[in-house]
Amino acid sequence: MTWGFVGLGQMGLPMAHRLAGVTDVVAYDRKGRDFEGLNCVENSSGLAGCNVLLTCLPNGAIVEDMLFGDAALAQALPDGAVVIDTSTTSHGTATRIGARLTDMGLAFLDAPVSGMQQRAEDGTLTMMVGGDAATLNAHHDTLASMASKILHVGPVGAGQLAKLINQLLFDINMAALAEILPISAKLGLDPDQVAAIVNSGTGRSYASEFFVPNILRGVFDRGYPMQAAYKDLIAGAEITAENACPAPVLAAATATYQLALANGFGAEDKGAMIKVFERLIGAEFRSKE
């Protein structure tokens, strides 16, 4: 069985390497790059005939364009082939893609992943899968090369919903850290000690464990750029509005995120949200060592 892999970015490249360790993989990068250790093809036509096509792309518009636009990857796949999209898109995009692929005689799993680059390299991502359970079961062992936890969460689209819930909590956590940590520095507490207290106490979260050590060192390029990740906040606003779900804490976190973007921090990771409040109160949360 041959797998096609499209999207060799920060997350996709290590995922493709993991996958290539357990099955035949044909990889395609939209920027035409070639990577050692992967069988890379020069154009999307090289993916024709793959039994499974896995995509890991920046957003839903690009996924749809690759599948149904000029590249027309979906048309190149044999009948009964499976498309597995690990990109972060939206519930609506996933259901729309699934319907179009079904009409073409193809199966679809929306399977976004959670975990940052290091976990992609380690093969310890969490994968939330929406779609037919039997289709997932047929490919579970191969997907396990990339994800140590694979959860079937419902029909097509449910994977994106589950990923969104996780991402919004992550964003809220980082927005809270951005607001509160500079206050501790303003009031004279030692940032290194505060960081140690937070990351060993009840204020601990994945956001604090990942971002706070980097913030102390003034490093803001270790995570996904905020400008690219903003789509999660847009999706959160849309789905809560459509379903009349009050989300005041999410709205406040979104405002913090927007302030960071408006202040020109979009190319930096989410930890850079702290700069908004550091500027406002005139105190930096940085290591004194």
Coordinates of C-alpha atoms in Angstrom, one line a residue:
M1 CA 0.0 0.0 0.0
T2 CA 1.3 3.4 -1.0
W3 CA 0.6 6.6 1.0
G4 CA 0.8 10.0 -0.4
F5 CA 1.8 12.9 1.9
V6 CA 1.1 16.5 1.1
G7 CA 2.4 19.4 3.2
L8 CA 6.0 19.2 4.5
G9 CA 6.0 22.1 6.9
Q10 CA 6.8 22.4 10.6
M11 CA 4.5 19.6 11.6
G12 CA 4.1 17.7 8.3
L13 CA 7.8 17.0 7.7
P14 CA 8.4 15.1 10.9
M15 CA 5.1 13.3 10.5
A16 CA 6.1 12.2 7.0
H17 CA 9.4 10.9 8.2
R18 CA 7.6 8.9 10.9
L19 CA 5.1 7.5 8.4
A20 CA 7.9 6.6 5.9
G21 CA 9.4 4.4 8.6
V22 CA 6.4 2.0 8.5
T23 CA 5.0 2.2 4.9
D24 CA 5.8 3.3 1.4
V25 CA 5.4 7.1 1.1
V26 CA 5.3 9.5 -1.8
A27 CA 5.7 13.0 -0.6
Y28 CA 4.9 16.3 -2.3
D29 CA 5.8 19.8 -1.1
R30 CA 3.9 22.7 -2.6
K31 CA 7.1 24.8 -2.6
G32 CA 8.9 22.2 -4.6
R33 CA 11.4 21.4 -1.9
D34 CA 13.2 18.0 -1.6
F35 CA 13.9 16.4 1.7
E36 CA 16.5 13.7 2.5
G37 CA 14.9 10.5 3.6
L38 CA 11.7 11.0 1.7
N39 CA 10.6 10.0 -1.8
C40 CA 9.6 13.5 -3.0
V41 CA 7.9 14.1 -6.3
E42 CA 8.2 17.3 -8.3
N43 CA 4.5 17.9 -8.8
S44 CA 1.2 16.7 -7.5
S45 CA 0.7 14.3 -10.4
G46 CA 3.3 12.0 -8.8
L47 CA 0.7 11.2 -6.1
A48 CA -1.6 9.6 -8.7
G49 CA -2.6 6.0 -7.7
C50 CA -1.9 6.4 -4.0
N51 CA -4.2 4.2 -1.9
V52 CA -4.2 6.7 1.0
L53 CA -3.5 10.5 0.7
L54 CA -2.6 12.3 3.9
T55 CA -2.7 16.1 4.0
C56 CA -1.1 18.4 6.5
L57 CA -1.6 22.0 5.2
P58 CA -1.9 25.5 6.8
N59 CA -5.7 25.9 6.4
G60 CA -8.9 24.6 4.9
A61 CA -8.8 26.8 1.8
I62 CA -5.4 25.2 0.8
V63 CA -6.7 21.7 1.5
E64 CA -9.7 22.2 -0.8
D65 CA -7.5 23.8 -3.5
M66 CA -5.1 20.9 -3.4
L67 CA -7.9 18.3 -3.6
F68 CA -10.3 20.0 -6.0
G69 CA -8.4 22.9 -7.6
D70 CA -5.7 23.0 -10.2
A71 CA -3.7 20.2 -8.5
A72 CA -6.9 18.0 -8.6
L73 CA -5.4 15.4 -6.3
A74 CA -8.8 13.9 -5.6
Q75 CA -9.3 13.1 -9.2
A76 CA -6.0 11.3 -9.5
L77 CA -6.8 8.8 -6.7
P78 CA -8.2 5.4 -7.5
D79 CA -11.7 4.4 -6.5
G80 CA -12.0 3.6 -2.9
A81 CA -8.9 5.5 -1.9
V82 CA -8.9 7.3 1.5
V83 CA -8.1 10.9 2.1
I84 CA -6.9 11.7 5.7
D85 CA -6.7 15.4 6.5
T86 CA -4.5 16.2 9.5
S87 CA -4.7 20.0 8.9
T88 CA -6.6 22.3 11.3
T89 CA -9.5 23.6 9.3
S90 CA -13.1 23.9 10.5
H91 CA -16.2 21.7 11.0
G92 CA -17.9 23.2 8.0
T93 CA -14.8 22.7 5.8
A94 CA -14.4 19.1 6.9
T95 CA -18.0 18.2 6.2
R96 CA -17.9 19.9 2.8
I97 CA -14.8 18.1 1.8
G98 CA -16.2 14.8 3.0
A99 CA -19.4 15.2 1.0
R100 CA -17.4 16.0 -2.2
L101 CA -15.1 13.1 -1.8
T102 CA -18.0 10.7 -1.1
D103 CA -19.6 11.8 -4.3
M104 CA -16.3 10.9 -6.1
G105 CA -16.2 7.4 -4.6
L106 CA -13.5 8.2 -2.0
A107 CA -13.5 7.9 1.8
F108 CA -12.5 10.7 4.1
L109 CA -11.3 11.1 7.6
D110 CA -10.8 14.5 9.2
A111 CA -8.0 13.8 11.6
P112 CA -6.4 17.0 13.1
V113 CA -3.5 16.5 15.5
S114 CA -2.6 18.1 18.8
G115 CA 1.0 18.6 20.0
M116 CA 3.8 20.7 18.7
Q117 CA 6.8 20.0 16.6
Q118 CA 8.7 18.0 19.2
R119 CA 5.8 15.6 19.6
A120 CA 5.5 15.3 15.8
E121 CA 9.2 14.3 15.8
D122 CA 8.6 11.8 18.7
G123 CA 5.5 10.3 17.1
T124 CA 3.5 11.2 20.3
L125 CA 0.8 13.4 18.8
T126 CA -2.9 13.1 19.7
M127 CA -5.1 12.5 16.7
M128 CA -8.8 13.3 16.8
V129 CA -10.6 11.5 14.0
G130 CA -14.0 12.1 12.5
G131 CA -15.4 9.7 10.0
D132 CA -16.2 6.0 9.4
A133 CA -14.8 3.9 12.3
A134 CA -14.1 0.9 10.1
T135 CA -12.0 3.1 7.8
L136 CA -10.0 4.4 10.8
N137 CA -9.5 0.9 12.1
A138 CA -8.1 -0.3 8.8
H139 CA -5.4 2.3 9.0
H140 CA -5.0 2.7 12.7
D141 CA -1.7 0.9 13.1
T142 CA 0.0 3.0 10.3
L143 CA -1.3 6.3 11.8
A144 CA 0.1 5.1 15.1
S145 CA 3.5 5.8 13.7
M146 CA 2.7 9.5 14.1
A147 CA 0.2 9.6 16.9
S148 CA 0.4 7.7 20.2
K149 CA -3.2 8.6 21.0
I150 CA -5.8 8.2 18.3
L151 CA -9.4 8.9 19.2
H152 CA -12.5 8.3 17.1
V153 CA -14.7 11.2 18.1
G154 CA -17.7 10.9 15.7
P155 CA -18.7 11.5 12.1
V156 CA -16.8 13.7 9.6
G157 CA -16.3 17.1 11.1
A158 CA -16.2 15.9 14.7
G159 CA -12.4 15.7 14.6
Q160 CA -12.2 19.4 13.8
L161 CA -14.7 20.2 16.6
A162 CA -12.6 18.3 19.1
K163 CA -9.4 19.9 18.0
L164 CA -11.0 23.3 18.2
I165 CA -12.2 22.8 21.8
N166 CA -8.6 21.8 22.8
Q167 CA -7.1 24.8 20.9
L168 CA -9.4 27.3 22.4
L169 CA -8.5 26.2 25.9
F170 CA -4.8 26.4 25.0
D171 CA -5.4 30.0 23.7
I172 CA -7.3 31.0 26.8
N173 CA -4.5 29.6 29.0
M174 CA -1.9 31.6 27.2
A175 CA -3.9 34.8 27.2
A176 CA -4.3 34.4 31.0
L177 CA -0.6 33.9 31.4
A178 CA 0.1 37.0 29.3
E179 CA -2.1 39.1 31.5
I180 CA -1.1 37.9 34.9
L181 CA 2.6 37.2 34.7
P182 CA 3.7 40.8 34.0
I183 CA 1.7 41.9 37.1
S184 CA 4.0 39.7 39.3
A185 CA 7.1 41.5 37.8
K186 CA 5.4 44.9 38.3
L187 CA 4.9 44.1 41.9
G188 CA 8.5 43.1 42.5
L189 CA 8.4 39.3 42.4
D190 CA 11.2 37.4 40.8
P191 CA 10.1 36.0 37.4
D192 CA 12.2 32.9 37.8
Q193 CA 10.6 32.1 41.1
V194 CA 7.1 32.9 39.9
A195 CA 7.7 30.6 36.8
A196 CA 8.9 27.8 39.1
I197 CA 5.8 28.2 41.3
V198 CA 3.4 28.3 38.4
N199 CA 4.9 25.2 36.7
S200 CA 4.9 23.2 39.9
G201 CA 1.6 24.4 41.3
T202 CA -2.0 24.6 40.5
G203 CA -1.5 27.3 37.9
R204 CA 0.3 24.9 35.7
S205 CA -0.8 24.1 32.1
Y206 CA 0.7 22.9 28.9
A207 CA 0.8 26.5 27.8
S208 CA 2.8 27.5 30.9
E209 CA 5.1 24.6 30.7
F210 CA 5.9 25.3 27.0
F211 CA 5.9 29.1 26.8
V212 CA 7.0 30.4 30.2
P213 CA 10.6 29.1 30.0
N214 CA 10.9 30.7 26.6
I215 CA 9.3 34.0 27.8
L216 CA 11.9 34.2 30.6
R217 CA 14.6 34.0 27.9
G218 CA 12.9 36.4 25.5
V219 CA 12.4 33.7 22.9
F220 CA 9.2 33.9 20.9
D221 CA 9.8 31.7 17.8
R222 CA 9.4 28.2 19.2
G223 CA 5.7 27.8 18.5
Y224 CA 3.2 28.2 15.6
P225 CA 3.0 31.9 14.5
M226 CA 0.0 33.7 15.9
Q227 CA -1.1 35.1 12.5
A228 CA -1.5 31.6 11.2
A229 CA -3.1 30.2 14.4
Y230 CA -5.7 33.0 14.5
K231 CA -8.0 30.9 12.5
D232 CA -8.8 28.9 15.7
L233 CA -10.2 32.1 17.3
I234 CA -12.2 32.9 14.2
A235 CA -13.7 29.4 14.2
G236 CA -14.4 29.7 17.9
A237 CA -16.3 32.9 17.5
E238 CA -18.3 31.5 14.6
I239 CA -19.4 28.3 16.2
T240 CA -20.3 29.8 19.5
A241 CA -22.3 32.5 17.8
E242 CA -24.1 30.0 15.5
N243 CA -25.1 27.8 18.4
A244 CA -25.9 30.7 20.8
C245 CA -23.3 29.5 23.3
P246 CA -22.1 32.3 25.6
A247 CA -18.3 32.4 25.8
P248 CA -17.2 35.5 27.7
V249 CA -13.8 34.1 28.7
L250 CA -13.1 33.1 25.1
A251 CA -14.1 36.6 23.9
A252 CA -11.6 38.2 26.4
A253 CA -8.8 35.8 25.2
T254 CA -9.6 36.6 21.6
A255 CA -9.3 40.3 22.4
T256 CA -5.9 39.7 23.8
Y257 CA -4.9 37.7 20.8
Q258 CA -6.2 40.6 18.5
L259 CA -4.2 43.1 20.5
A260 CA -1.0 41.1 19.9
L261 CA -1.7 40.9 16.2
A262 CA -2.5 44.7 16.0
N263 CA 0.8 45.4 17.8
G264 CA 2.7 43.5 15.1
F265 CA 3.5 40.3 16.9
G266 CA 1.7 38.0 14.4
A267 CA 5.0 36.4 13.1
E268 CA 5.9 35.3 16.7
D269 CA 4.4 32.5 18.7
K270 CA 1.6 32.8 21.2
G271 CA 4.0 33.5 24.0
A272 CA 4.4 36.9 22.5
M273 CA 0.9 37.9 23.7
I274 CA 2.7 38.8 27.0
K275 CA 4.3 41.8 25.3
V276 CA 1.0 43.5 25.0
F277 CA 0.6 43.7 28.8
E278 CA 4.3 44.2 29.5
R279 CA 4.0 47.4 27.4
L280 CA 0.8 48.5 29.1
I281 CA 2.1 48.3 32.6
G282 CA 5.8 48.9 31.9
A283 CA 7.2 45.6 33.4
E284 CA 8.8 42.7 31.6
F285 CA 8.6 39.1 32.8
R286 CA 12.2 38.0 32.1
S287 CA 14.8 36.0 33.8
K288 CA 17.2 38.0 35.9
E289 CA 20.0 35.4 35.5

